[in-house]
Each structure stands twice: as structure tokens, then as C-alpha cells.
Coordinates of N, CA, C and O in Angstrom, one line a residue:
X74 N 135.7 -62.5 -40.1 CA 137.0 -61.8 -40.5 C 136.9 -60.3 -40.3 O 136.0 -59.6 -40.8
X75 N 137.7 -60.0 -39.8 CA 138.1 -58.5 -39.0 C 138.5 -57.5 -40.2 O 139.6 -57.8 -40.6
X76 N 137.7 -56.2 -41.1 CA 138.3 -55.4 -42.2 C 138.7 -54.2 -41.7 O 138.1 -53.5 -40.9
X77 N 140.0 -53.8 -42.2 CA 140.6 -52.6 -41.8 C 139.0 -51.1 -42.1 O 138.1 -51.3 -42.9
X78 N 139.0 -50.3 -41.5 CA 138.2 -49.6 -41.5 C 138.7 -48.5 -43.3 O 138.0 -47.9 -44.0
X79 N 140.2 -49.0 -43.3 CA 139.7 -47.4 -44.6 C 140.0 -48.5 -45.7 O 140.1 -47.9 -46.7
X80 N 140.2 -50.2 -45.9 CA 140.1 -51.3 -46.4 C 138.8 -50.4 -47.5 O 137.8 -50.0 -47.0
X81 N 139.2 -50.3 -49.1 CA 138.0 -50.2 -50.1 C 137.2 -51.4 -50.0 O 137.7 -52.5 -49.8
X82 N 135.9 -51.2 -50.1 CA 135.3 -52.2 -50.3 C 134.4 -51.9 -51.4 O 134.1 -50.8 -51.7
X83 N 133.8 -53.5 -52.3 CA 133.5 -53.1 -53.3 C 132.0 -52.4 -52.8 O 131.5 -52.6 -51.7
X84 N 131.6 -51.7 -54.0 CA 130.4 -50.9 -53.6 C 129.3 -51.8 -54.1 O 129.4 -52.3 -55.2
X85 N 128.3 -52.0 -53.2 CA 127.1 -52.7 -54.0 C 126.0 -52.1 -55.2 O 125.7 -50.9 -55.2
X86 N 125.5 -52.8 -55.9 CA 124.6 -52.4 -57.0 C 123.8 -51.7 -56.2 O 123.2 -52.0 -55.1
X87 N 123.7 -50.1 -57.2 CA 122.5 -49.4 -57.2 C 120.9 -50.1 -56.8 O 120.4 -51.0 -57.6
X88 N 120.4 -49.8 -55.9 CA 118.6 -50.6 -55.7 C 118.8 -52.0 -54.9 O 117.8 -52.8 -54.8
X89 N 120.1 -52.3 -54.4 CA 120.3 -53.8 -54.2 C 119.6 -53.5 -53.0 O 119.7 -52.5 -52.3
X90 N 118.7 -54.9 -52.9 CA 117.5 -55.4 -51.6 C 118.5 -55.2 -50.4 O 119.7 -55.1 -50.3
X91 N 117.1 -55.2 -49.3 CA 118.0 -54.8 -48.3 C 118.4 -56.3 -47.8 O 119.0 -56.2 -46.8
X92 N 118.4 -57.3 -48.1 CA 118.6 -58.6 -48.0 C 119.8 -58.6 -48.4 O 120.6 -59.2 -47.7
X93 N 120.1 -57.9 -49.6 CA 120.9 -58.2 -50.1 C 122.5 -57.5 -49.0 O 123.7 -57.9 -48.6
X94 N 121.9 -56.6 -48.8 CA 123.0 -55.1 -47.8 C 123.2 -56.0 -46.7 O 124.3 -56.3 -46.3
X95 N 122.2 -56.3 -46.3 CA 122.5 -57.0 -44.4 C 123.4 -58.1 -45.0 O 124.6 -58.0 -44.5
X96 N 123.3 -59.1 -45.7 CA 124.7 -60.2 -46.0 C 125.6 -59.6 -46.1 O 126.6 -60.2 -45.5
X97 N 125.9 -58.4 -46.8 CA 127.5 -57.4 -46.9 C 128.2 -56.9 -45.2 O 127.8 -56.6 -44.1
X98 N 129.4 -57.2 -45.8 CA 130.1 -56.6 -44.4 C 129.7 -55.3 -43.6 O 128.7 -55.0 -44.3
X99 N 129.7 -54.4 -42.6 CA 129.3 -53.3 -41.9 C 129.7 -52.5 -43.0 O 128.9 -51.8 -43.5
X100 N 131.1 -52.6 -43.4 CA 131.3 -51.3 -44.7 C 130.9 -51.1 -45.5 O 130.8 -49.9 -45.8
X101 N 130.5 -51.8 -46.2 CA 129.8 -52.2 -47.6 C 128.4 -51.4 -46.9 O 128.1 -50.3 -47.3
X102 N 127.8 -52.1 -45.9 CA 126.5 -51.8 -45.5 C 126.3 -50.0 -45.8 O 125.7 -49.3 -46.6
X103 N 127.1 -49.8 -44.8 CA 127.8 -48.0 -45.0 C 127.5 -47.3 -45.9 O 126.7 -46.3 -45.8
X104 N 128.3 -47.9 -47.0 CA 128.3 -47.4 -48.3 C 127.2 -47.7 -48.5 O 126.4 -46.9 -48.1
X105 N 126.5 -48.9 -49.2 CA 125.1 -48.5 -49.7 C 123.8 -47.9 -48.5 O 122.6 -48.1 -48.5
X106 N 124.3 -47.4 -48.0 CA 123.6 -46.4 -46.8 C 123.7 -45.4 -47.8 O 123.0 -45.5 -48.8
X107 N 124.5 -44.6 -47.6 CA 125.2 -43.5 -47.9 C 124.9 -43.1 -49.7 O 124.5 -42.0 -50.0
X108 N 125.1 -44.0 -50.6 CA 124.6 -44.0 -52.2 C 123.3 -43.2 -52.1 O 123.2 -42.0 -52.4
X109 N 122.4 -44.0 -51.5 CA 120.7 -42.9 -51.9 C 120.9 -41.4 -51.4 O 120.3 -40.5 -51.9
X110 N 121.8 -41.3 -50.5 CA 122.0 -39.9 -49.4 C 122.7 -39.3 -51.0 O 122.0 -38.6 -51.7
X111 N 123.7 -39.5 -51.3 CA 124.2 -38.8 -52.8 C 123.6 -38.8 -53.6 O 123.3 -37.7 -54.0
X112 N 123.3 -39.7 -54.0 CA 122.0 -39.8 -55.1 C 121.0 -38.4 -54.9 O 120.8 -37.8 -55.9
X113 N 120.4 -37.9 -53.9 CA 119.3 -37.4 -53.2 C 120.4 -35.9 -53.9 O 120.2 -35.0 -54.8
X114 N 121.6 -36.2 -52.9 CA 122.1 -34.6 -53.0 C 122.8 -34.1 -54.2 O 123.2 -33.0 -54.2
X115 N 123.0 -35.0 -55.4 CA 123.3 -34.8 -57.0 C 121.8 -34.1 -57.4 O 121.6 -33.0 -57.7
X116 N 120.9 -35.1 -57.3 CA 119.4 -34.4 -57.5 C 119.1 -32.9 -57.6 O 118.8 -32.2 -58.6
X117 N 119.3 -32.7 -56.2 CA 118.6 -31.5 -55.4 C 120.0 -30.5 -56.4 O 119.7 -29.4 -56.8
X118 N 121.1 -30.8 -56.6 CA 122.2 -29.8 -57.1 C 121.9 -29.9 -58.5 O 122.1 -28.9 -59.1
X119 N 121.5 -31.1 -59.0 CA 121.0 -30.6 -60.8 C 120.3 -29.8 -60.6 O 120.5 -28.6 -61.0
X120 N 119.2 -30.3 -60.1 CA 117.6 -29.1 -60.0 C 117.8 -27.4 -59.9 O 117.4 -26.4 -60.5
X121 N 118.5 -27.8 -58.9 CA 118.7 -26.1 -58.5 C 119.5 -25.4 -59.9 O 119.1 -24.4 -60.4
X122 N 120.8 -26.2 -60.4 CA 121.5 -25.6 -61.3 C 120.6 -25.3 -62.6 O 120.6 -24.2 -63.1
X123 N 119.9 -26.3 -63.0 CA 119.2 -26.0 -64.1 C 117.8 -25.3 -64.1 O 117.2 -25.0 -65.1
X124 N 117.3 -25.1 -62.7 CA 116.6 -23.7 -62.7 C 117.3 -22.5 -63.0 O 116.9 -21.7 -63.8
X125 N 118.5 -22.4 -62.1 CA 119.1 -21.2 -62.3 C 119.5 -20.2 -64.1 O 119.6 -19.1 -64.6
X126 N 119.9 -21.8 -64.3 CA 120.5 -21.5 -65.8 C 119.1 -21.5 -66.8 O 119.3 -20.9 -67.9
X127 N 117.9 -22.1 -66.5 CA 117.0 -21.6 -67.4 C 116.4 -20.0 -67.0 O 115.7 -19.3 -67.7
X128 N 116.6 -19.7 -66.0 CA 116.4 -18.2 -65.7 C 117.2 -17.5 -66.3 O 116.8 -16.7 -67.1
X129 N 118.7 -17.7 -66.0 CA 119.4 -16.9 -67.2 C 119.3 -16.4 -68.0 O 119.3 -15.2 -68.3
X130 N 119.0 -18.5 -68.9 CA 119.0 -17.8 -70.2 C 117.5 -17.2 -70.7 O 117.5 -16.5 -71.7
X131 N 116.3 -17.4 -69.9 CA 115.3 -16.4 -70.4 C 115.3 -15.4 -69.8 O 114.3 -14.9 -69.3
X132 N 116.6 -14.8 -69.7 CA 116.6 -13.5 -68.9 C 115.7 -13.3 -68.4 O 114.9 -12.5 -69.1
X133 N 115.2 -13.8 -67.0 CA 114.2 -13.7 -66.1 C 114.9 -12.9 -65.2 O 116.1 -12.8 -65.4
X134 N 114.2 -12.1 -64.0 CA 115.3 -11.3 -63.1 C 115.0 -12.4 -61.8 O 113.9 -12.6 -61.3
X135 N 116.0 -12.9 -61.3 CA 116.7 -13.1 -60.8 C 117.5 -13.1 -59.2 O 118.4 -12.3 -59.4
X136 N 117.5 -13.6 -58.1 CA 118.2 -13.6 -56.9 C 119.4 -14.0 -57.0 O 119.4 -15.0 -56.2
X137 N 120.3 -13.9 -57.3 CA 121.8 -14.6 -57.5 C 122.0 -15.0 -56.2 O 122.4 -16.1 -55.9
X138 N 121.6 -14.0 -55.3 CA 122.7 -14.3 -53.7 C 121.9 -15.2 -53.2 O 122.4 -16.0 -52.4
X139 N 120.3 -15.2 -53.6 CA 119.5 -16.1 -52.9 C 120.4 -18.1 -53.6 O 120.5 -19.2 -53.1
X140 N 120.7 -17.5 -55.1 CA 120.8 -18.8 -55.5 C 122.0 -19.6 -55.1 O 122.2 -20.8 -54.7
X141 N 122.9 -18.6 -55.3 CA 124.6 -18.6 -54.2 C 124.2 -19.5 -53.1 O 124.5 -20.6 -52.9
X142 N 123.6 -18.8 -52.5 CA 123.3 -19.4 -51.1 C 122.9 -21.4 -51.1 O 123.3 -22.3 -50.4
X143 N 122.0 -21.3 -52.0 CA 121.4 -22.6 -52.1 C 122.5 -23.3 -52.9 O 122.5 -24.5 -52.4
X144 N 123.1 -23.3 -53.5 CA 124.0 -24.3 -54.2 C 125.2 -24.2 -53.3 O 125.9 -25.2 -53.3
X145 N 125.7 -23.3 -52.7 CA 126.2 -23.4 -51.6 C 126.2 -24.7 -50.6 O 127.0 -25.6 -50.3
X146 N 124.5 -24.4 -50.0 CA 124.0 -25.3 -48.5 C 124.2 -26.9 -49.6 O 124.4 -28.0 -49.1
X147 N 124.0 -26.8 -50.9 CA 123.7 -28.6 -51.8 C 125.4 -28.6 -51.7 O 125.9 -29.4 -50.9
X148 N 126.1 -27.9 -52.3 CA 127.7 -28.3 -52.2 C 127.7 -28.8 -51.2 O 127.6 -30.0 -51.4
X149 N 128.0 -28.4 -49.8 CA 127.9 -28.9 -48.8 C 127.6 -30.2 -48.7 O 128.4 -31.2 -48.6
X150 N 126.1 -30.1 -48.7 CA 125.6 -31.5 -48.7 C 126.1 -33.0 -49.2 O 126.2 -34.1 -48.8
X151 N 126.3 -32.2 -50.4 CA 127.2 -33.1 -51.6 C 128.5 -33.7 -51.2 O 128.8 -34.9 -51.1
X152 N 129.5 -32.5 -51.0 CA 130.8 -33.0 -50.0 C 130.5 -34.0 -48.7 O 131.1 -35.1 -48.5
X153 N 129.6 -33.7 -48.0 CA 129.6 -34.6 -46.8 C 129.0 -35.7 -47.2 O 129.3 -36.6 -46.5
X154 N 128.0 -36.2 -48.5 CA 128.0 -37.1 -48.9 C 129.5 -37.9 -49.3 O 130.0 -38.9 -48.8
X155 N 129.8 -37.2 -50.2 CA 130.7 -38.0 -50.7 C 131.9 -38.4 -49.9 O 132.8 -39.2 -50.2
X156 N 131.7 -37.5 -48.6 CA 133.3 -38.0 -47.9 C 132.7 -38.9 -47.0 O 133.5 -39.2 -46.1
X157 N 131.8 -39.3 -46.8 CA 131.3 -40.5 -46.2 C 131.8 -41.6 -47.2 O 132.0 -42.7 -46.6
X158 N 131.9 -41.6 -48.0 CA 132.5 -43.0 -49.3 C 133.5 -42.8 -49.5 O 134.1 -43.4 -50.5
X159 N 134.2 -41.7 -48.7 CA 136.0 -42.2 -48.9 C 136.6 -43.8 -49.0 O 136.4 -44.7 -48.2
X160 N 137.3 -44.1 -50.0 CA 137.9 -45.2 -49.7 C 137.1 -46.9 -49.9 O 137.4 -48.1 -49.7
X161 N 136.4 -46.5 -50.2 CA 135.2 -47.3 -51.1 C 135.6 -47.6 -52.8 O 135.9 -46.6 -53.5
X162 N 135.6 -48.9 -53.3 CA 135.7 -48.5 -54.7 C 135.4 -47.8 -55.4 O 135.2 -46.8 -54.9
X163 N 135.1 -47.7 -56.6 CA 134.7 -47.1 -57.9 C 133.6 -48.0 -58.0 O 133.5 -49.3 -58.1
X164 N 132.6 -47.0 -58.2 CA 131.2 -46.8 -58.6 C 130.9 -46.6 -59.7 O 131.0 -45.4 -59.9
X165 N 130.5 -47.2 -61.0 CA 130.8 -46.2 -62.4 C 129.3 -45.6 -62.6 O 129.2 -44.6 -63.4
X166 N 128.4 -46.0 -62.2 CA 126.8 -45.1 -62.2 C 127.0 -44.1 -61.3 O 126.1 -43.2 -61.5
X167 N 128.2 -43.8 -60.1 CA 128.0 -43.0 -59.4 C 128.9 -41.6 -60.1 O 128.5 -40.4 -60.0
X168 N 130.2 -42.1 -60.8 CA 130.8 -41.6 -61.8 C 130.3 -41.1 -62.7 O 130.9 -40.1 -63.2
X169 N 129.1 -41.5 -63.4 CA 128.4 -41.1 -64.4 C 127.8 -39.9 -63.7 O 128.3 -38.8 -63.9
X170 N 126.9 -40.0 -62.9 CA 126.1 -38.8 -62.2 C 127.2 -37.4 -62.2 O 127.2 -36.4 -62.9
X171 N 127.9 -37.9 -61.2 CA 129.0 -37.1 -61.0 C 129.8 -35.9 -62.2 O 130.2 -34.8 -62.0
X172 N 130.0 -37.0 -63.7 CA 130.0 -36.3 -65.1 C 128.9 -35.0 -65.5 O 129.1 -33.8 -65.7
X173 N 128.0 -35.7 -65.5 CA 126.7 -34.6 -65.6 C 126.7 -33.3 -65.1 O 126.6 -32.2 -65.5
X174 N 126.6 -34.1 -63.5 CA 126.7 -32.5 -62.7 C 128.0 -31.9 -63.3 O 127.9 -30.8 -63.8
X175 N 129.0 -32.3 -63.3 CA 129.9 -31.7 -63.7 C 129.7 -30.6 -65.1 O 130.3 -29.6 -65.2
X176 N 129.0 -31.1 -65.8 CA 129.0 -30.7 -67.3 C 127.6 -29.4 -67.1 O 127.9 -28.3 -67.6
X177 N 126.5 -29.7 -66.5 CA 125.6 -28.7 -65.9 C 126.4 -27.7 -65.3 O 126.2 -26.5 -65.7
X178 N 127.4 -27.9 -64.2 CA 127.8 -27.0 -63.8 C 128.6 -25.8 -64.8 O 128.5 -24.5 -64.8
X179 N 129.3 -26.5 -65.4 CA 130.0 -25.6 -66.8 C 129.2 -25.0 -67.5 O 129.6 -23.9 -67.8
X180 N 127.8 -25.4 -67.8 CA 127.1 -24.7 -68.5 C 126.6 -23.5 -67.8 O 126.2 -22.5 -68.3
X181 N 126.6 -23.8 -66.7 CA 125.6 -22.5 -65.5 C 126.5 -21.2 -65.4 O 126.1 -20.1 -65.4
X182 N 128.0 -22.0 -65.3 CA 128.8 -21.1 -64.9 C 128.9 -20.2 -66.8 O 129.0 -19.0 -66.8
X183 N 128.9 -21.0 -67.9 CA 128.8 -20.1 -68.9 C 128.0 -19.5 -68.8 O 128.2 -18.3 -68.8
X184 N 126.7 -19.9 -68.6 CA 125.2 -18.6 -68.6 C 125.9 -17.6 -67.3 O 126.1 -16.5 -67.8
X185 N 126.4 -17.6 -65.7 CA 126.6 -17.1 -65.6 C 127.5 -15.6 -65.8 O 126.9 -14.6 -65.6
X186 N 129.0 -15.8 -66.3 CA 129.1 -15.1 -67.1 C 128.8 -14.6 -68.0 O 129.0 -13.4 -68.0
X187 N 128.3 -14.9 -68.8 CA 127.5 -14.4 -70.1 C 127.1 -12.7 -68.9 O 127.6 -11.5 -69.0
X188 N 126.1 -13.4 -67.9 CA 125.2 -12.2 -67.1 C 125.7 -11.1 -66.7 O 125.3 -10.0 -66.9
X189 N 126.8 -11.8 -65.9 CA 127.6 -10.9 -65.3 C 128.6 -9.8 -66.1 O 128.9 -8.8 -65.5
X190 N 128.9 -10.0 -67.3 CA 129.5 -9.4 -68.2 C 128.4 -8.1 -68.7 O 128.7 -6.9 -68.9
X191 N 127.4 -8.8 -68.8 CA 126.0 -7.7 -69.0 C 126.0 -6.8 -68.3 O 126.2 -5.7 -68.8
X192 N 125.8 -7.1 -67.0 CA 125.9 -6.4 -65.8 C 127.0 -5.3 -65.9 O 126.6 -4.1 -66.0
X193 N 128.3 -5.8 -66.0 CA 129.7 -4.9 -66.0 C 129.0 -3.8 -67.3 O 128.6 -2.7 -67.1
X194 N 129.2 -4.5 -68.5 CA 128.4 -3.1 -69.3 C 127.5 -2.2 -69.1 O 127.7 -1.1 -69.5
X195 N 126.9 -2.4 -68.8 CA 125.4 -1.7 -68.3 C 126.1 -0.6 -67.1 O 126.2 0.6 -67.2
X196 N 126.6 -1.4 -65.9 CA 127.4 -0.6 -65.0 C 128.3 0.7 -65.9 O 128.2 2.0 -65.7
X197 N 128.9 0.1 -66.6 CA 130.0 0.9 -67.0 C 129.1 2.3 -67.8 O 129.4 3.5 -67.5
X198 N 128.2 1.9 -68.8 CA 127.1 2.9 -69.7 C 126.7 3.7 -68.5 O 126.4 4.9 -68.8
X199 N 126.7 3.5 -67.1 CA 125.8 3.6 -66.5 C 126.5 5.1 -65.7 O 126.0 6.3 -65.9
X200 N 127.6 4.7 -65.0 CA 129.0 5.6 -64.6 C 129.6 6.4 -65.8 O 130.4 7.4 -65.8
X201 N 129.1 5.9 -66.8 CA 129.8 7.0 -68.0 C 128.7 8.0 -68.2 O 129.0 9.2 -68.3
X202 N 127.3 7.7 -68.3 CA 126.4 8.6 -68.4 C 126.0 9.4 -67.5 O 125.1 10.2 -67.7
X203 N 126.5 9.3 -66.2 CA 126.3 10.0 -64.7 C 127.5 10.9 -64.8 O 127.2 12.1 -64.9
X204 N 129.1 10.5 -64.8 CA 129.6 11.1 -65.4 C 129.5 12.1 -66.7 O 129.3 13.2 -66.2
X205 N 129.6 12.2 -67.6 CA 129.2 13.1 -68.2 C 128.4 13.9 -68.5 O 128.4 14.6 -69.4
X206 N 127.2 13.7 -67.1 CA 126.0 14.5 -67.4 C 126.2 15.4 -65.8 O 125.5 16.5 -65.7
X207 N 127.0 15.1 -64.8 CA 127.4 15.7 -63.9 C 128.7 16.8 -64.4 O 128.5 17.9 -63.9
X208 N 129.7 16.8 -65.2 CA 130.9 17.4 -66.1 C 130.3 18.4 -66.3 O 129.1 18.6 -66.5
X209 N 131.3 19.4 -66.2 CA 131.0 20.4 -66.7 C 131.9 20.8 -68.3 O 131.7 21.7 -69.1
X210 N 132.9 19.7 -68.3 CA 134.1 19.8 -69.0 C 135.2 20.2 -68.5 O 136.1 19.5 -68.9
X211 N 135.4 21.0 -67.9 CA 136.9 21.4 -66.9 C 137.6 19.9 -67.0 O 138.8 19.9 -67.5
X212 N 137.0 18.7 -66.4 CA 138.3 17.5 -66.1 C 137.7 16.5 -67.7 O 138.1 15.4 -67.8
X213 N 137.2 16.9 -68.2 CA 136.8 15.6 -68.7 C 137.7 15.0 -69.7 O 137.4 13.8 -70.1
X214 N 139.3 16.0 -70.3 CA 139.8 15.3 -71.0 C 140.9 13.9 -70.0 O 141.3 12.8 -70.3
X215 N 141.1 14.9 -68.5 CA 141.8 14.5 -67.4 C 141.3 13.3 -66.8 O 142.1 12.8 -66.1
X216 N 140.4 12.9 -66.9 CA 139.3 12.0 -66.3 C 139.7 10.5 -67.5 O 140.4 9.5 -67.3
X217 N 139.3 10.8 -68.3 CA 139.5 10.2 -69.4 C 140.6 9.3 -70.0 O 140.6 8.1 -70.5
X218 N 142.1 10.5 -69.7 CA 143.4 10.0 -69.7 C 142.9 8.7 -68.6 O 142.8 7.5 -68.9
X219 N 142.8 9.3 -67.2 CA 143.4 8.4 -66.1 C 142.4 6.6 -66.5 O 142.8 5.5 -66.5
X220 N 141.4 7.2 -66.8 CA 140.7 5.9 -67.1 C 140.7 4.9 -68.3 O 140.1 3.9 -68.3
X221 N 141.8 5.5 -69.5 CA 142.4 4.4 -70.5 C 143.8 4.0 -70.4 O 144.3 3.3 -71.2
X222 N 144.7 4.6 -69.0 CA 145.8 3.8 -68.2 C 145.1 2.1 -67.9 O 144.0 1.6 -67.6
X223 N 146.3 1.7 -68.2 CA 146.6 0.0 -68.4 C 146.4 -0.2 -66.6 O 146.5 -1.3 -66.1

């Protein structure tokens, strides 16, 4: 029997034998092709996330752009995984993963800000003490006005 190509099919159990895959239709096959390839690229995107965020929070110093980069190339990865299982049923172990990362990511993105907010202060201490050590006073009430404008 002939299956439409974007036809869901159910998805097979996590670890199922390859005995088990070759009896499944080509689609089905597909898909549990495709599960370990996600699986692999949820991995490599926790890992990286929760290095990053344990650097954070032990305020270790840091590559941000190096790490940008790399959760970047795993997003990636991740999307092309997952748009290979367009149209495929519901997975709920794959749903579960998917939760986590999601929830890791929230936290990364908290420690990030947290940093970046640091950053902005420090910047700001930083431009206020350059400025007023460059002043002679002539502009500084002038300076001042323009910079507590809304």
C-alpha cells in the first residue's frame, strides 16, 4: 500500500531493533533514522548551554562570541534535525527532551542577562569616570542635563 509522503506516521519506540525499523514503512524508517540524529543534536545543545551558564554563574571570563557562535552552528543543527520529522506524529520522549532544553535555555538566557546588565554598569562607571576626569567643568552641568533627557 502506497503512503502519501507528508501522511503522519506513527513514530517508533526510542532503541527499537533494527528488525524492528526494516518491518516499518520507508517513512516510519525515516523517522527513526532521523530520532538518534536529534537526540545527538539536543545533547551537544544542553552541553554547550550548561557550560556556558556554569561559566556565568562562576563568573569565569568568558568568550560570548565564541559561544554565540557554537549554539548558533547546534541551533542549526537542531532545526535541520527536526524539520526532517515534519509531519510525523507526536513523540512524547521526544517532547520531553525538547521541554528541558527549553527550560536550560531560559535559565542561560537568565544568567545571561544577569552579565550583560554588569557589563552595561561597569560600561556606564566607566564613561562617567573618563568623563569627569577629562572635564574641566565648563560643560559638566550641560552634559549632564542632556544625559537625564528621557
Amino acid at each position: 500500500m502506497l503512503q502519501r509522503y507528508n501522511q503522519p506516521q506513527p513514530m517508533p519506540p526510542v532503541g527499537a531493533s533494527p528488525a524492528a525499523l526494516n518491518a516499518q514503512s520507508p517513512a516510519a524508517a525515516r523517522v527513526a533514522a532521523n530520532v538518534p540524529m536529534l537526540d545527538v543534536s539536543i545533547q551537544r545543545l544542553e552541553e554547550l548551554i550548561e557550560i556556558e551558564t556554569s561559566a556565568l554563574r562562576e563568573h569565569k571570563a568568558i568568550n560570548l562570541k565564541e559561544f554565540n557562535d557554537r549554539k548558533s552552528q547546534a541551533l542549526l543543527e537542531l532545526t535541520r534535525s527536526l524539520r526532517s520529522l515534519q509531519g510525523t506524529g507526536p513523540n512524547p520522549a521526544l517532547a520531553e527532551r525538547v521541554a528541558a532544553l527549553k527550560t536550560r535555555l531560559a535559565i542561560n538566557q537568565a544568567m545571561l542577562k544577569i552579565h550583560l546588565e554588569a557589563v552595561r554598569e561597569i560600561a556606564t562607571s566607566l564613561s562617567d569616570a573618563i568623563r569627569h576626569s577629562d572635564s574641566d567643568g565648563t560643560y559638566t552641568q550641560a552634559i549632564s542635563a542632556v544625559a537625564k533627557r528621557p
